[in-house]
Amino acid sequence: MVRPGIVFLLVLSFGLLHHGSGRPSRTRKAEPTRQTADEDDVKTQIAKLWLEVNSLKEMQALQTVCLRGIKAHKKCYLAVEELKHYHEANEDCIAQGGTLATPRDLNENNDLRDYAQRTSPGSKDFWIGVTDIVKEGQYVDVNSMPITYFNWDRSKKQPTGGKRESCVTLSLASQGKWHDEVCRSLKKYICEYLIP
């Protein structure tokens, strides 16, 4: 919700800008140089106010996501029940202002596992933001940054996929261990949003 004070300032600023751009008054001489500087100042103030309004909208949207999901590790996580291919899941997270969740350590991985189990009991696995699509065996996150934490399911000899299985899931059946899967498989997924 936009704060009423900000709306008032925007209306007032617009009114001043509109009034200042009219014809000069008959009672005083026009000062075109000063008037232009004043207009530029008002325009700058309006631009700053719009940035603040947009920032408030983003924070409100993020708070809504956090209320539906969980907060942990300076991030909000939101599990999505809809089944999608890896790339569709990633695009959906981006469209919502986040990315596919990428656990950076054991604590984050365990929190994601616990959250997914609570949110979607009976589900098998969820897409996370880890892949080796570009170069086989070189795992990166959705921003193409190298991954330094791994939680492979070694009991199932993961990763096993070779070039065919290039996208990673967090497996609830394997207590949060990772499996590489065919990216075109339909899975649920978890998005993450950084908290400013």
mmCIF file with all atom_site columns, C-alpha atoms in Angstrom:
data_model
loop_
_atom_site.group_PDB
_atom_site.id
_atom_site.type_symbol
_atom_site.label_atom_id
_atom_site.label_alt_id
_atom_site.label_comp_id
_atom_site.label_asym_id
_atom_site.label_entity_id
_atom_site.label_seq_id
_atom_site.pdbx_PDB_ins_code
_atom_site.Cartn_x
_atom_site.Cartn_y
_atom_site.Cartn_z
_atom_site.occupancy
_atom_site.B_iso_or_equiv
_atom_site.pdbx_formal_charge
_atom_site.auth_seq_id
_atom_site.auth_comp_id
_atom_site.auth_asym_id
_atom_site.auth_atom_id
_atom_site.pdbx_PDB_model_num
ATOM 1   C CA . MET A 1 1   ? 0.000  0.000   0.000   1.00 0.00 ? 1   MET A CA 1
ATOM 2   C CA . VAL A 1 2   ? 1.410  3.397   -0.969  1.00 0.00 ? 2   VAL A CA 1
ATOM 3   C CA . ARG A 1 3   ? 1.752  5.810   1.924   1.00 0.00 ? 3   ARG A CA 1
ATOM 4   C CA . PRO A 1 4   ? -0.748 8.708   1.781   1.00 0.00 ? 4   PRO A CA 1
ATOM 5   C CA . GLY A 1 5   ? 2.055  11.226  2.470   1.00 0.00 ? 5   GLY A CA 1
ATOM 6   C CA . ILE A 1 6   ? 3.951  10.146  -0.626  1.00 0.00 ? 6   ILE A CA 1
ATOM 7   C CA . VAL A 1 7   ? 0.848  10.446  -2.789  1.00 0.00 ? 7   VAL A CA 1
ATOM 8   C CA . PHE A 1 8   ? 0.247  13.943  -1.383  1.00 0.00 ? 8   PHE A CA 1
ATOM 9   C CA . LEU A 1 9   ? 3.852  14.959  -2.153  1.00 0.00 ? 9   LEU A CA 1
ATOM 10  C CA . LEU A 1 10  ? 3.545  13.636  -5.692  1.00 0.00 ? 10  LEU A CA 1
ATOM 11  C CA . VAL A 1 11  ? 0.303  15.565  -6.293  1.00 0.00 ? 11  VAL A CA 1
ATOM 12  C CA . LEU A 1 12  ? 1.788  18.716  -4.743  1.00 0.00 ? 12  LEU A CA 1
ATOM 13  C CA . SER A 1 13  ? 4.978  18.370  -6.807  1.00 0.00 ? 13  SER A CA 1
ATOM 14  C CA . PHE A 1 14  ? 3.008  17.847  -9.981  1.00 0.00 ? 14  PHE A CA 1
ATOM 15  C CA . GLY A 1 15  ? 0.901  20.911  -9.192  1.00 0.00 ? 15  GLY A CA 1
ATOM 16  C CA . LEU A 1 16  ? 3.996  23.015  -8.609  1.00 0.00 ? 16  LEU A CA 1
ATOM 17  C CA . LEU A 1 17  ? 5.570  21.770  -11.802 1.00 0.00 ? 17  LEU A CA 1
ATOM 18  C CA . HIS A 1 18  ? 2.411  22.506  -13.780 1.00 0.00 ? 18  HIS A CA 1
ATOM 19  C CA . HIS A 1 19  ? 1.985  25.945  -12.183 1.00 0.00 ? 19  HIS A CA 1
ATOM 20  C CA . GLY A 1 20  ? 5.639  26.853  -12.723 1.00 0.00 ? 20  GLY A CA 1
ATOM 21  C CA . SER A 1 21  ? 5.519  25.974  -16.413 1.00 0.00 ? 21  SER A CA 1
ATOM 22  C CA . GLY A 1 22  ? 2.686  28.417  -17.199 1.00 0.00 ? 22  GLY A CA 1
ATOM 23  C CA . ARG A 1 23  ? 3.036  31.925  -18.583 1.00 0.00 ? 23  ARG A CA 1
ATOM 24  C CA . PRO A 1 24  ? 4.796  34.527  -16.438 1.00 0.00 ? 24  PRO A CA 1
ATOM 25  C CA . SER A 1 25  ? 2.708  36.709  -14.138 1.00 0.00 ? 25  SER A CA 1
ATOM 26  C CA . ARG A 1 26  ? 1.955  40.308  -15.205 1.00 0.00 ? 26  ARG A CA 1
ATOM 27  C CA . THR A 1 27  ? 3.065  41.697  -11.879 1.00 0.00 ? 27  THR A CA 1
ATOM 28  C CA . ARG A 1 28  ? 6.691  40.640  -12.168 1.00 0.00 ? 28  ARG A CA 1
ATOM 29  C CA . LYS A 1 29  ? 9.247  40.066  -14.843 1.00 0.00 ? 29  LYS A CA 1
ATOM 30  C CA . ALA A 1 30  ? 9.751  36.530  -16.107 1.00 0.00 ? 30  ALA A CA 1
ATOM 31  C CA . GLU A 1 31  ? 12.956 34.877  -14.980 1.00 0.00 ? 31  GLU A CA 1
ATOM 32  C CA . PRO A 1 32  ? 13.412 32.068  -17.517 1.00 0.00 ? 32  PRO A CA 1
ATOM 33  C CA . THR A 1 33  ? 16.750 30.857  -16.162 1.00 0.00 ? 33  THR A CA 1
ATOM 34  C CA . ARG A 1 34  ? 15.548 30.574  -12.572 1.00 0.00 ? 34  ARG A CA 1
ATOM 35  C CA . GLN A 1 35  ? 12.235 29.058  -13.646 1.00 0.00 ? 35  GLN A CA 1
ATOM 36  C CA . THR A 1 36  ? 14.015 26.321  -15.612 1.00 0.00 ? 36  THR A CA 1
ATOM 37  C CA . ALA A 1 37  ? 16.262 25.550  -12.611 1.00 0.00 ? 37  ALA A CA 1
ATOM 38  C CA . ASP A 1 38  ? 13.195 25.350  -10.346 1.00 0.00 ? 38  ASP A CA 1
ATOM 39  C CA . GLU A 1 39  ? 11.460 23.018  -12.821 1.00 0.00 ? 39  GLU A CA 1
ATOM 40  C CA . ASP A 1 40  ? 14.531 20.785  -12.968 1.00 0.00 ? 40  ASP A CA 1
ATOM 41  C CA . ASP A 1 41  ? 14.646 20.670  -9.159  1.00 0.00 ? 41  ASP A CA 1
ATOM 42  C CA . VAL A 1 42  ? 10.963 19.707  -8.953  1.00 0.00 ? 42  VAL A CA 1
ATOM 43  C CA . LYS A 1 43  ? 11.420 17.073  -11.670 1.00 0.00 ? 43  LYS A CA 1
ATOM 44  C CA . THR A 1 44  ? 14.355 15.614  -9.741  1.00 0.00 ? 44  THR A CA 1
ATOM 45  C CA . GLN A 1 45  ? 12.285 15.505  -6.555  1.00 0.00 ? 45  GLN A CA 1
ATOM 46  C CA . ILE A 1 46  ? 9.419  13.780  -8.381  1.00 0.00 ? 46  ILE A CA 1
ATOM 47  C CA . ALA A 1 47  ? 11.816 11.215  -9.842  1.00 0.00 ? 47  ALA A CA 1
ATOM 48  C CA . LYS A 1 48  ? 13.177 10.483  -6.347  1.00 0.00 ? 48  LYS A CA 1
ATOM 49  C CA . LEU A 1 49  ? 9.647  10.108  -4.981  1.00 0.00 ? 49  LEU A CA 1
ATOM 50  C CA . TRP A 1 50  ? 8.743  7.642   -7.745  1.00 0.00 ? 50  TRP A CA 1
ATOM 51  C CA . LEU A 1 51  ? 11.845 5.597   -6.910  1.00 0.00 ? 51  LEU A CA 1
ATOM 52  C CA . GLU A 1 52  ? 10.780 5.518   -3.260  1.00 0.00 ? 52  GLU A CA 1
ATOM 53  C CA . VAL A 1 53  ? 7.220  4.506   -4.196  1.00 0.00 ? 53  VAL A CA 1
ATOM 54  C CA . ASN A 1 54  ? 8.529  1.663   -6.383  1.00 0.00 ? 54  ASN A CA 1
ATOM 55  C CA . SER A 1 55  ? 10.890 0.556   -3.624  1.00 0.00 ? 55  SER A CA 1
ATOM 56  C CA . LEU A 1 56  ? 7.978  0.454   -1.171  1.00 0.00 ? 56  LEU A CA 1
ATOM 57  C CA . LYS A 1 57  ? 5.963  -1.624  -3.631  1.00 0.00 ? 57  LYS A CA 1
ATOM 58  C CA . GLU A 1 58  ? 8.841  -4.107  -3.961  1.00 0.00 ? 58  GLU A CA 1
ATOM 59  C CA . MET A 1 59  ? 9.221  -4.383  -0.184  1.00 0.00 ? 59  MET A CA 1
ATOM 60  C CA . GLN A 1 60  ? 5.479  -4.951  0.212   1.00 0.00 ? 60  GLN A CA 1
ATOM 61  C CA . ALA A 1 61  ? 5.558  -7.701  -2.441  1.00 0.00 ? 61  ALA A CA 1
ATOM 62  C CA . LEU A 1 62  ? 8.542  -9.304  -0.692  1.00 0.00 ? 62  LEU A CA 1
ATOM 63  C CA . GLN A 1 63  ? 6.733  -9.191  2.666   1.00 0.00 ? 63  GLN A CA 1
ATOM 64  C CA . THR A 1 64  ? 3.767  -10.963 1.044   1.00 0.00 ? 64  THR A CA 1
ATOM 65  C CA . VAL A 1 65  ? 6.095  -13.693 -0.263  1.00 0.00 ? 65  VAL A CA 1
ATOM 66  C CA . CYS A 1 66  ? 7.727  -14.044 3.157   1.00 0.00 ? 66  CYS A CA 1
ATOM 67  C CA . LEU A 1 67  ? 4.336  -14.418 4.816   1.00 0.00 ? 67  LEU A CA 1
ATOM 68  C CA . ARG A 1 68  ? 3.446  -17.281 2.467   1.00 0.00 ? 68  ARG A CA 1
ATOM 69  C CA . GLY A 1 69  ? 6.876  -18.920 2.697   1.00 0.00 ? 69  GLY A CA 1
ATOM 70  C CA . ILE A 1 70  ? 9.644  -18.829 5.303   1.00 0.00 ? 70  ILE A CA 1
ATOM 71  C CA . LYS A 1 71  ? 12.414 -16.418 6.270   1.00 0.00 ? 71  LYS A CA 1
ATOM 72  C CA . ALA A 1 72  ? 15.875 -17.847 6.834   1.00 0.00 ? 72  ALA A CA 1
ATOM 73  C CA . HIS A 1 73  ? 19.468 -16.802 6.161   1.00 0.00 ? 73  HIS A CA 1
ATOM 74  C CA . LYS A 1 74  ? 18.485 -13.250 5.055   1.00 0.00 ? 74  LYS A CA 1
ATOM 75  C CA . LYS A 1 75  ? 16.247 -14.753 2.372   1.00 0.00 ? 75  LYS A CA 1
ATOM 76  C CA . CYS A 1 76  ? 12.629 -15.686 1.894   1.00 0.00 ? 76  CYS A CA 1
ATOM 77  C CA . TYR A 1 77  ? 11.835 -19.094 0.443   1.00 0.00 ? 77  TYR A CA 1
ATOM 78  C CA . LEU A 1 78  ? 8.593  -20.022 -1.261  1.00 0.00 ? 78  LEU A CA 1
ATOM 79  C CA . ALA A 1 79  ? 7.752  -23.567 -2.397  1.00 0.00 ? 79  ALA A CA 1
ATOM 80  C CA . VAL A 1 80  ? 5.660  -23.739 -5.569  1.00 0.00 ? 80  VAL A CA 1
ATOM 81  C CA . GLU A 1 81  ? 3.332  -26.711 -5.927  1.00 0.00 ? 81  GLU A CA 1
ATOM 82  C CA . GLU A 1 82  ? 2.929  -26.416 -9.694  1.00 0.00 ? 82  GLU A CA 1
ATOM 83  C CA . LEU A 1 83  ? 4.945  -28.936 -11.723 1.00 0.00 ? 83  LEU A CA 1
ATOM 84  C CA . LYS A 1 84  ? 7.299  -27.315 -14.242 1.00 0.00 ? 84  LYS A CA 1
ATOM 85  C CA . HIS A 1 85  ? 10.431 -28.024 -16.258 1.00 0.00 ? 85  HIS A CA 1
ATOM 86  C CA . TYR A 1 86  ? 13.625 -26.633 -14.713 1.00 0.00 ? 86  TYR A CA 1
ATOM 87  C CA . HIS A 1 87  ? 13.816 -23.653 -17.085 1.00 0.00 ? 87  HIS A CA 1
ATOM 88  C CA . GLU A 1 88  ? 10.119 -22.803 -16.666 1.00 0.00 ? 88  GLU A CA 1
ATOM 89  C CA . ALA A 1 89  ? 10.511 -22.968 -12.887 1.00 0.00 ? 89  ALA A CA 1
ATOM 90  C CA . ASN A 1 90  ? 13.534 -20.673 -13.031 1.00 0.00 ? 90  ASN A CA 1
ATOM 91  C CA . GLU A 1 91  ? 11.701 -18.192 -15.288 1.00 0.00 ? 91  GLU A CA 1
ATOM 92  C CA . ASP A 1 92  ? 8.711  -18.192 -12.916 1.00 0.00 ? 92  ASP A CA 1
ATOM 93  C CA . CYS A 1 93  ? 10.931 -17.408 -9.923  1.00 0.00 ? 93  CYS A CA 1
ATOM 94  C CA . ILE A 1 94  ? 12.599 -14.579 -11.876 1.00 0.00 ? 94  ILE A CA 1
ATOM 95  C CA . ALA A 1 95  ? 9.203  -13.184 -12.919 1.00 0.00 ? 95  ALA A CA 1
ATOM 96  C CA . GLN A 1 96  ? 8.273  -13.065 -9.202  1.00 0.00 ? 96  GLN A CA 1
ATOM 97  C CA . GLY A 1 97  ? 11.472 -11.164 -8.338  1.00 0.00 ? 97  GLY A CA 1
ATOM 98  C CA . GLY A 1 98  ? 13.608 -14.078 -7.147  1.00 0.00 ? 98  GLY A CA 1
ATOM 99  C CA . THR A 1 99  ? 15.542 -17.081 -8.423  1.00 0.00 ? 99  THR A CA 1
ATOM 100 C CA . LEU A 1 100 ? 15.467 -20.818 -7.864  1.00 0.00 ? 100 LEU A CA 1
ATOM 101 C CA . ALA A 1 101 ? 16.696 -21.478 -4.324  1.00 0.00 ? 101 ALA A CA 1
ATOM 102 C CA . THR A 1 102 ? 20.375 -22.320 -4.023  1.00 0.00 ? 102 THR A CA 1
ATOM 103 C CA . PRO A 1 103 ? 21.494 -23.690 -0.638  1.00 0.00 ? 103 PRO A CA 1
ATOM 104 C CA . ARG A 1 104 ? 24.954 -22.308 0.203   1.00 0.00 ? 104 ARG A CA 1
ATOM 105 C CA . ASP A 1 105 ? 25.640 -24.527 3.215   1.00 0.00 ? 105 ASP A CA 1
ATOM 106 C CA . LEU A 1 106 ? 24.248 -27.460 5.224   1.00 0.00 ? 106 LEU A CA 1
ATOM 107 C CA . ASN A 1 107 ? 22.058 -25.207 7.409   1.00 0.00 ? 107 ASN A CA 1
ATOM 108 C CA . GLU A 1 108 ? 20.344 -23.620 4.390   1.00 0.00 ? 108 GLU A CA 1
ATOM 109 C CA . ASN A 1 109 ? 19.914 -27.037 2.783   1.00 0.00 ? 109 ASN A CA 1
ATOM 110 C CA . ASN A 1 110 ? 18.337 -28.475 5.951   1.00 0.00 ? 110 ASN A CA 1
ATOM 111 C CA . ASP A 1 111 ? 16.026 -25.466 6.333   1.00 0.00 ? 111 ASP A CA 1
ATOM 112 C CA . LEU A 1 112 ? 14.887 -25.874 2.711   1.00 0.00 ? 112 LEU A CA 1
ATOM 113 C CA . ARG A 1 113 ? 14.317 -29.598 3.248   1.00 0.00 ? 113 ARG A CA 1
ATOM 114 C CA . ASP A 1 114 ? 12.300 -29.035 6.436   1.00 0.00 ? 114 ASP A CA 1
ATOM 115 C CA . TYR A 1 115 ? 10.252 -26.252 4.838   1.00 0.00 ? 115 TYR A CA 1
ATOM 116 C CA . ALA A 1 116 ? 9.513  -28.376 1.730   1.00 0.00 ? 116 ALA A CA 1
ATOM 117 C CA . GLN A 1 117 ? 8.440  -31.328 3.920   1.00 0.00 ? 117 GLN A CA 1
ATOM 118 C CA . ARG A 1 118 ? 6.058  -29.117 5.936   1.00 0.00 ? 118 ARG A CA 1
ATOM 119 C CA . THR A 1 119 ? 4.679  -27.352 2.862   1.00 0.00 ? 119 THR A CA 1
ATOM 120 C CA . SER A 1 120 ? 4.267  -30.341 0.609   1.00 0.00 ? 120 SER A CA 1
ATOM 121 C CA . PRO A 1 121 ? 4.124  -33.596 2.575   1.00 0.00 ? 121 PRO A CA 1
ATOM 122 C CA . GLY A 1 122 ? 4.400  -36.623 0.328   1.00 0.00 ? 122 GLY A CA 1
ATOM 123 C CA . SER A 1 123 ? 6.365  -34.791 -2.384  1.00 0.00 ? 123 SER A CA 1
ATOM 124 C CA . LYS A 1 124 ? 9.519  -36.440 -3.680  1.00 0.00 ? 124 LYS A CA 1
ATOM 125 C CA . ASP A 1 125 ? 11.758 -33.621 -4.856  1.00 0.00 ? 125 ASP A CA 1
ATOM 126 C CA . PHE A 1 126 ? 12.050 -29.946 -5.791  1.00 0.00 ? 126 PHE A CA 1
ATOM 127 C CA . TRP A 1 127 ? 14.115 -28.092 -8.376  1.00 0.00 ? 127 TRP A CA 1
ATOM 128 C CA . ILE A 1 128 ? 16.861 -25.923 -6.878  1.00 0.00 ? 128 ILE A CA 1
ATOM 129 C CA . GLY A 1 129 ? 19.081 -23.401 -8.647  1.00 0.00 ? 129 GLY A CA 1
ATOM 130 C CA . VAL A 1 130 ? 22.023 -25.677 -9.473  1.00 0.00 ? 130 VAL A CA 1
ATOM 131 C CA . THR A 1 131 ? 22.962 -26.961 -12.936 1.00 0.00 ? 131 THR A CA 1
ATOM 132 C CA . ASP A 1 132 ? 25.858 -28.129 -15.112 1.00 0.00 ? 132 ASP A CA 1
ATOM 133 C CA . ILE A 1 133 ? 24.198 -27.365 -18.450 1.00 0.00 ? 133 ILE A CA 1
ATOM 134 C CA . VAL A 1 134 ? 27.032 -25.190 -19.772 1.00 0.00 ? 134 VAL A CA 1
ATOM 135 C CA . LYS A 1 135 ? 29.923 -27.537 -18.934 1.00 0.00 ? 135 LYS A CA 1
ATOM 136 C CA . GLU A 1 136 ? 29.446 -31.134 -17.797 1.00 0.00 ? 136 GLU A CA 1
ATOM 137 C CA . GLY A 1 137 ? 30.508 -31.607 -14.175 1.00 0.00 ? 137 GLY A CA 1
ATOM 138 C CA . GLN A 1 138 ? 30.950 -27.868 -13.521 1.00 0.00 ? 138 GLN A CA 1
ATOM 139 C CA . TYR A 1 139 ? 27.979 -26.915 -11.367 1.00 0.00 ? 139 TYR A CA 1
ATOM 140 C CA . VAL A 1 140 ? 26.852 -23.294 -11.188 1.00 0.00 ? 140 VAL A CA 1
ATOM 141 C CA . ASP A 1 141 ? 23.900 -21.405 -9.745  1.00 0.00 ? 141 ASP A CA 1
ATOM 142 C CA . VAL A 1 142 ? 21.265 -19.605 -11.833 1.00 0.00 ? 142 VAL A CA 1
ATOM 143 C CA . ASN A 1 143 ? 23.574 -16.566 -12.063 1.00 0.00 ? 143 ASN A CA 1
ATOM 144 C CA . SER A 1 144 ? 26.380 -18.745 -13.496 1.00 0.00 ? 144 SER A CA 1
ATOM 145 C CA . MET A 1 145 ? 28.417 -18.465 -10.293 1.00 0.00 ? 145 MET A CA 1
ATOM 146 C CA . PRO A 1 146 ? 30.365 -21.609 -9.256  1.00 0.00 ? 146 PRO A CA 1
ATOM 147 C CA . ILE A 1 147 ? 28.833 -23.727 -6.499  1.00 0.00 ? 147 ILE A CA 1
ATOM 148 C CA . THR A 1 148 ? 31.072 -24.417 -3.501  1.00 0.00 ? 148 THR A CA 1
ATOM 149 C CA . TYR A 1 149 ? 28.607 -26.395 -1.347  1.00 0.00 ? 149 TYR A CA 1
ATOM 150 C CA . PHE A 1 150 ? 27.255 -29.749 -2.541  1.00 0.00 ? 150 PHE A CA 1
ATOM 151 C CA . ASN A 1 151 ? 24.943 -32.264 -0.892  1.00 0.00 ? 151 ASN A CA 1
ATOM 152 C CA . TRP A 1 152 ? 24.957 -35.166 -3.357  1.00 0.00 ? 152 TRP A CA 1
ATOM 153 C CA . ASP A 1 153 ? 23.265 -38.432 -2.473  1.00 0.00 ? 153 ASP A CA 1
ATOM 154 C CA . ARG A 1 154 ? 26.404 -40.596 -2.563  1.00 0.00 ? 154 ARG A CA 1
ATOM 155 C CA . SER A 1 155 ? 24.410 -43.709 -1.612  1.00 0.00 ? 155 SER A CA 1
ATOM 156 C CA . LYS A 1 156 ? 22.798 -43.456 -5.071  1.00 0.00 ? 156 LYS A CA 1
ATOM 157 C CA . LYS A 1 157 ? 26.099 -42.501 -6.712  1.00 0.00 ? 157 LYS A CA 1
ATOM 158 C CA . GLN A 1 158 ? 24.905 -38.962 -7.459  1.00 0.00 ? 158 GLN A CA 1
ATOM 159 C CA . PRO A 1 159 ? 25.550 -37.119 -9.695  1.00 0.00 ? 159 PRO A CA 1
ATOM 160 C CA . THR A 1 160 ? 25.025 -39.850 -12.265 1.00 0.00 ? 160 THR A CA 1
ATOM 161 C CA . GLY A 1 161 ? 23.431 -38.209 -15.260 1.00 0.00 ? 161 GLY A CA 1
ATOM 162 C CA . GLY A 1 162 ? 26.245 -37.316 -17.599 1.00 0.00 ? 162 GLY A CA 1
ATOM 163 C CA . LYS A 1 163 ? 25.121 -34.877 -20.291 1.00 0.00 ? 163 LYS A CA 1
ATOM 164 C CA . ARG A 1 164 ? 21.522 -36.023 -20.132 1.00 0.00 ? 164 ARG A CA 1
ATOM 165 C CA . GLU A 1 165 ? 20.865 -35.082 -16.481 1.00 0.00 ? 165 GLU A CA 1
ATOM 166 C CA . SER A 1 166 ? 22.046 -31.505 -15.957 1.00 0.00 ? 166 SER A CA 1
ATOM 167 C CA . CYS A 1 167 ? 19.614 -29.979 -13.448 1.00 0.00 ? 167 CYS A CA 1
ATOM 168 C CA . VAL A 1 168 ? 19.568 -30.568 -9.692  1.00 0.00 ? 168 VAL A CA 1
ATOM 169 C CA . THR A 1 169 ? 16.757 -31.447 -7.311  1.00 0.00 ? 169 THR A CA 1
ATOM 170 C CA . LEU A 1 170 ? 16.616 -31.462 -3.542  1.00 0.00 ? 170 LEU A CA 1
ATOM 171 C CA . SER A 1 171 ? 15.229 -34.911 -2.731  1.00 0.00 ? 171 SER A CA 1
ATOM 172 C CA . LEU A 1 172 ? 12.909 -35.245 0.249   1.00 0.00 ? 172 LEU A CA 1
ATOM 173 C CA . ALA A 1 173 ? 12.979 -39.028 -0.136  1.00 0.00 ? 173 ALA A CA 1
ATOM 174 C CA . SER A 1 174 ? 16.763 -38.844 0.447   1.00 0.00 ? 174 SER A CA 1
ATOM 175 C CA . GLN A 1 175 ? 16.533 -36.429 3.416   1.00 0.00 ? 175 GLN A CA 1
ATOM 176 C CA . GLY A 1 176 ? 17.535 -33.339 1.442   1.00 0.00 ? 176 GLY A CA 1
ATOM 177 C CA . LYS A 1 177 ? 20.325 -34.908 -0.594  1.00 0.00 ? 177 LYS A CA 1
ATOM 178 C CA . TRP A 1 178 ? 20.766 -33.717 -4.191  1.00 0.00 ? 178 TRP A CA 1
ATOM 179 C CA . HIS A 1 179 ? 20.086 -35.663 -7.397  1.00 0.00 ? 179 HIS A CA 1
ATOM 180 C CA . ASP A 1 180 ? 20.827 -34.625 -10.947 1.00 0.00 ? 180 ASP A CA 1
ATOM 181 C CA . GLU A 1 181 ? 17.813 -34.997 -13.222 1.00 0.00 ? 181 GLU A CA 1
ATOM 182 C CA . VAL A 1 182 ? 16.717 -34.446 -16.806 1.00 0.00 ? 182 VAL A CA 1
ATOM 183 C CA . CYS A 1 183 ? 15.866 -30.730 -17.022 1.00 0.00 ? 183 CYS A CA 1
ATOM 184 C CA . ARG A 1 184 ? 12.657 -31.461 -18.961 1.00 0.00 ? 184 ARG A CA 1
ATOM 185 C CA . SER A 1 185 ? 11.219 -33.471 -16.049 1.00 0.00 ? 185 SER A CA 1
ATOM 186 C CA . LEU A 1 186 ? 8.225  -31.927 -14.324 1.00 0.00 ? 186 LEU A CA 1
ATOM 187 C CA . LYS A 1 187 ? 8.945  -31.046 -10.686 1.00 0.00 ? 187 LYS A CA 1
ATOM 188 C CA . LYS A 1 188 ? 7.832  -28.713 -7.938  1.00 0.00 ? 188 LYS A CA 1
ATOM 189 C CA . TYR A 1 189 ? 10.350 -26.007 -7.074  1.00 0.00 ? 189 TYR A CA 1
ATOM 190 C CA . ILE A 1 190 ? 11.492 -23.542 -4.427  1.00 0.00 ? 190 ILE A CA 1
ATOM 191 C CA . CYS A 1 191 ? 12.143 -19.854 -5.158  1.00 0.00 ? 191 CYS A CA 1
ATOM 192 C CA . GLU A 1 192 ? 14.351 -17.632 -3.027  1.00 0.00 ? 192 GLU A CA 1
ATOM 193 C CA . TYR A 1 193 ? 14.156 -13.868 -2.557  1.00 0.00 ? 193 TYR A CA 1
ATOM 194 C CA . LEU A 1 194 ? 16.909 -11.778 -0.980  1.00 0.00 ? 194 LEU A CA 1
ATOM 195 C CA . ILE A 1 195 ? 15.756 -9.607  1.892   1.00 0.00 ? 195 ILE A CA 1
ATOM 196 C CA . PRO A 1 196 ? 17.164 -6.063  1.502   1.00 0.00 ? 196 PRO A CA 1
#
